[in-house]
Amino acid sequence: MKNQKRTTIYDIAKKLNLNASSVSRALSNNSNVSEATRKLILKTAKELNYKQNSLASNLRKGHNQTIGVIVPRINQNFFSNIIAGLEEVTYQKGYNLIICQSNESYAREVKCVNTLINQHVSCIIISVSADFEDDSHLKNVIDQGIQLIQFDRVADNLETFKVLNDNEQASMEAVSHLIEQGYKRIALLEGPQNLNIFKQRREGYIAALKKHDFEVLPELMIENAWTKELGAVATRKLLSLPNPPDAIFASTSDFSALGVLEVANKMGVVVPDELGICGYSNESFTEITTPSITTIDQYSVSMGKTIANLFFQEIKPESKDAVPKIVSIKPKLIIRSSTLKNKKSRET
Amino acid sequence: MKNQKRTTIYDIAKKLNLNASSVSRALSNNSNVSEATRKLILKTAKELNYKQNSLASNLRKGHNQTIGVIVPRINQNFFSNIIAGLEEVTYQKGYNLIICQSNESYAREVKCVNTLINQHVSCIIISVSADFEDDSHLKNVIDQGIQLIQFDRVADNLETFKVLNDNEQASMEAVSHLIEQGYKRIALLEGPQNLNIFKQRREGYIAALKKHDFEVLPELMIENAWTKELGAVATRKLLSLPNPPDAIFASTSDFSALGVLEVANKMGVVVPDELGICGYSNESFTEITTPSITTIDQYSVSMGKTIANLFFQEIKPESKDAVPKIVSIKPKLIIRSSTLKNKKSRET
DNA sequence: TTATTATTCGCAATCGATTGCTGTAAAAAT
DNA sequence: ATTTTTACAGCAATCGATTGCGAATAATAA
């Protein structure tokens, strides 16, 4: 209870008339210690309630069983699942996570990176913030000899390990699905275009339209609509067009899709008959709205595990020259009521 | 890019023909360095891309700007919000968080605690796991001179700082609300009773019943029903009783309340007319179910901030003898459609 | 000009654990 | 019985930053 100093290997050594080096060896299971003294050391270590000082150990050994993680927001489903997945794997390997959130701020992201560099983490896993500006801070990570893994939102030009969702493919599938359901004018709610993921989703949208010989109409593409509120605003605007859309693909998030749904319900626009809605992320609530919302699952927990395994299997063993690798995970379209225009005809 | 050694204060010192101590002083803004040399040092530090080694610094200074957090599950709404709140405050104070999840396992919780002790964190913030056994590992934290703050699920007998929800009060209000709405037979879905929070919620339930001269019926109290699936199972059992309940308080979580709702909908039991439902936690989905679910908001993000502030304001300034303090936060009953039996009569 | 004070900087110990090297004693081989 | 090998433990340097103390220089006062 007192703030007295913690017991060190020297305390143990002194008590046993040994040298600290022997204590260290005994505790780290190195050879060069007789079985008798090892047992003695372990016993007194327990008696004195010895706890290793990882700071000293890591300083001396020059490396750290710690991985830094930087995400925009910890309490966003996708990211908290990623972290859960990461933690699952890293824990088993005896590694710890230091977690930071950038709060979608570039300045703060830079600070987080620097803190983690100072901590001598052995790897930084990052998904960049929304107002991402340039990648000099990430370059710095590499320069300092720290492994870097980017996921989901990445700096495209930087050659690092990356774990990505195939956003374009997923987006294309979603829009194709809408087209197949018979929707004719499909609107797109977009996120900030400085983030690669939103660019890709836009491209998937365009690709799907072109593939089916649909026109790409700029007035149906609304930028920066990635909260529930902004989704609602965008929907009101879209539905009041002279020629309104009959489907909305909220490529930004399920939250904006929820905004769309609420406005539609309020305005008496029947979903899915008069308006199809598709979200992105498979947030838990999409399953239980009325109607339930079609969305895209990103396998976030398993993505977290993938990232961690990438580190342990590919990067760590030969930290000298692991070739940066891009792992692409194909998200899955989850089809629910909000886009099943043909449901009735099928059911009968 | 190379794995060459990082620049240290010695490198800077050598380049400028100075001593490392001066470099250290310059970088830490201590006095005893002339303005000229300080500027020179800062300049070359930037040139050489110097990054402090926090391991060395913390080892020498004997303390660590790091706080450890242990939660059962990172990707559970309540906990990820707590963490977000914590991070918000600690970041501003220049502190880092090391986050671990116990996965509801006591053994793993103990390991997490030990890791954090080894890391010499200055504080451990914990919500104990579901199969919590005894508090010796937490006592150990205190013995090692590390501050301990428990929140939500706490070891009652251990005198530490605690930040709690007033579960009993909240539970009582919820049940009272049900009674006022005219429900006559109110069932309770309970969590594991070795966790204080569930005990308190049970007591609130009983207190409310007694207050309104209702009988406490053991057959209406179902233990261990804290997932959606278990909630559904419990509901089926309850509704098939000869004298079934007309309201269910899922005191464990909104997820079990959701299970209740789905079973009711499936069985054609009208909510809220024939069955009232109240959950716990104010998960985001409770707002958008049909009908929306009455629940209890725990102010999780602000609770996280409260915890962090407790550390910085009360504990840190005088680490010698801060008197353990219990902060109780009153959760808020959020009344929604699932318990508004009187809605129609009111509206007319 | 000399004495005193204030600045600025270097020296060296320290935080706690690790590890290559050396020395000694015991065990094994000759 | 002597030599060689092995096992075990100690010595001391090291990781990088911090800090009390003292020395040297510059600035100020007398």
Short mmCIF file of C-alpha atoms in Angstrom, two decimals, chain B residues 33-158:
data_model
loop_
_atom_site.label_atom_id
_atom_site.label_comp_id
_atom_site.label_asym_id
_atom_site.label_seq_id
_atom_site.Cartn_x
_atom_site.Cartn_y
_atom_site.Cartn_z
CA VAL B 33 20.73 26.05 -20.88
CA SER B 34 21.52 29.20 -22.77
CA GLU B 35 19.01 30.32 -25.31
CA ALA B 36 21.57 30.04 -28.08
CA THR B 37 22.54 26.44 -27.45
CA ARG B 38 18.95 25.46 -26.84
CA LYS B 39 17.97 26.70 -30.25
CA LEU B 40 20.94 24.95 -31.76
CA ILE B 41 20.01 21.73 -30.05
CA LEU B 42 16.39 21.91 -31.09
CA LYS B 43 17.45 22.60 -34.62
CA THR B 44 19.80 19.67 -34.91
CA ALA B 45 17.32 17.46 -33.10
CA LYS B 46 14.90 18.19 -35.87
CA GLU B 47 17.56 17.68 -38.49
CA LEU B 48 18.54 14.31 -37.13
CA ASN B 49 14.88 13.40 -36.72
CA TYR B 50 15.33 12.77 -33.06
CA LYS B 51 12.55 11.01 -31.17
CA GLN B 52 12.68 10.59 -27.45
CA ASN B 53 12.88 7.11 -26.06
CA SER B 54 10.07 7.03 -23.55
CA LEU B 55 11.26 3.73 -22.16
CA ALA B 56 14.52 5.25 -21.01
CA SER B 57 12.89 8.42 -19.83
CA ASN B 58 10.21 6.65 -17.85
CA LEU B 59 12.67 4.21 -16.38
CA ARG B 60 14.82 7.01 -15.12
CA LYS B 61 11.99 9.21 -13.92
CA GLY B 62 10.33 6.28 -12.24
CA HIS B 63 6.92 6.94 -13.58
CA ASN B 64 4.95 6.52 -16.67
CA GLN B 65 2.42 8.65 -18.49
CA THR B 66 0.41 5.57 -19.16
CA ILE B 67 -2.87 4.28 -17.84
CA GLY B 68 -4.03 0.71 -18.21
CA VAL B 69 -7.63 -0.18 -18.92
CA ILE B 70 -9.18 -3.59 -18.54
CA VAL B 71 -12.67 -4.26 -19.78
CA PRO B 72 -14.54 -7.48 -20.45
CA ARG B 73 -15.10 -6.69 -24.12
CA ILE B 74 -13.80 -3.78 -26.10
CA ASN B 75 -16.44 -3.95 -28.77
CA GLN B 76 -19.37 -3.68 -26.46
CA ASN B 77 -21.11 -0.37 -26.76
CA PHE B 78 -20.92 0.56 -23.12
CA PHE B 79 -17.23 -0.22 -22.80
CA SER B 80 -16.10 1.23 -26.08
CA ASN B 81 -17.86 4.43 -25.10
CA ILE B 82 -16.18 4.41 -21.71
CA ILE B 83 -12.84 4.03 -23.45
CA ALA B 84 -13.65 6.81 -25.87
CA GLY B 85 -14.43 9.07 -22.95
CA LEU B 86 -11.28 8.06 -21.10
CA GLU B 87 -9.14 8.58 -24.13
CA GLU B 88 -10.60 12.00 -24.73
CA VAL B 89 -9.42 13.26 -21.36
CA THR B 90 -6.18 11.34 -20.98
CA TYR B 91 -5.01 12.38 -24.41
CA GLN B 92 -5.26 16.00 -23.47
CA LYS B 93 -3.14 15.39 -20.42
CA GLY B 94 -0.52 13.66 -22.53
CA TYR B 95 -1.29 10.24 -21.14
CA ASN B 96 -1.60 7.05 -23.13
CA LEU B 97 -3.94 4.17 -22.67
CA ILE B 98 -3.02 0.54 -22.79
CA ILE B 99 -6.17 -1.40 -23.34
CA CYS B 100 -6.82 -5.03 -22.56
CA GLN B 101 -9.90 -7.15 -22.71
CA SER B 102 -10.52 -9.90 -20.25
CA ASN B 103 -13.06 -11.60 -22.48
CA GLU B 104 -15.10 -12.21 -19.35
CA SER B 105 -12.45 -14.63 -18.16
CA TYR B 106 -11.01 -14.30 -14.67
CA ALA B 107 -7.75 -16.01 -15.55
CA ARG B 108 -7.21 -13.64 -18.40
CA GLU B 109 -8.10 -10.68 -16.25
CA VAL B 110 -5.36 -11.65 -13.83
CA LYS B 111 -2.85 -11.86 -16.65
CA CYS B 112 -3.86 -8.46 -17.94
CA VAL B 113 -3.38 -6.98 -14.50
CA ASN B 114 0.09 -8.45 -14.24
CA THR B 115 1.11 -7.17 -17.63
CA LEU B 116 0.00 -3.70 -16.69
CA ILE B 117 1.89 -3.87 -13.43
CA ASN B 118 5.01 -4.84 -15.34
CA GLN B 119 4.51 -1.90 -17.63
CA HIS B 120 4.61 0.37 -14.60
CA VAL B 121 1.42 2.13 -15.59
CA SER B 122 0.46 4.86 -13.20
CA CYS B 123 -3.12 3.74 -12.89
CA ILE B 124 -5.29 0.76 -13.72
CA ILE B 125 -8.92 1.29 -14.58
CA ILE B 126 -10.96 -1.87 -14.51
CA SER B 127 -14.39 -3.33 -14.82
CA VAL B 128 -14.17 -6.91 -13.67
CA SER B 129 -15.03 -9.96 -15.71
CA ALA B 130 -18.20 -11.98 -15.40
CA ASP B 131 -16.58 -14.94 -13.73
CA PHE B 132 -14.84 -12.77 -11.20
CA GLU B 133 -13.50 -14.90 -8.36
CA ASP B 134 -11.51 -12.94 -5.85
CA ASP B 135 -9.74 -9.64 -5.60
CA SER B 136 -6.20 -10.68 -4.76
CA HIS B 137 -4.91 -9.50 -8.12
CA LEU B 138 -6.47 -6.12 -7.51
CA LYS B 139 -4.96 -5.93 -4.04
CA ASN B 140 -1.66 -6.61 -5.66
CA VAL B 141 -2.09 -3.57 -7.88
CA ILE B 142 -2.42 -1.40 -4.83
CA ASP B 143 0.49 -3.11 -3.11
CA GLN B 144 2.68 -2.26 -6.06
CA GLY B 145 1.87 1.38 -5.58
CA ILE B 146 -0.33 1.65 -8.62
CA GLN B 147 -3.55 3.58 -8.45
CA LEU B 148 -6.68 1.58 -9.00
CA ILE B 149 -10.04 2.80 -10.17
CA GLN B 150 -12.90 0.40 -10.52
CA PHE B 151 -16.00 1.20 -12.50
CA ASP B 152 -19.38 -0.30 -13.14
CA ARG B 153 -18.63 -3.87 -12.18
CA VAL B 154 -16.56 -3.61 -9.04
CA ALA B 155 -15.22 -5.76 -6.25
CA ASP B 156 -17.33 -4.40 -3.45
CA ASN B 157 -15.09 -5.32 -0.55
CA LEU B 158 -12.04 -3.62 -1.92
#
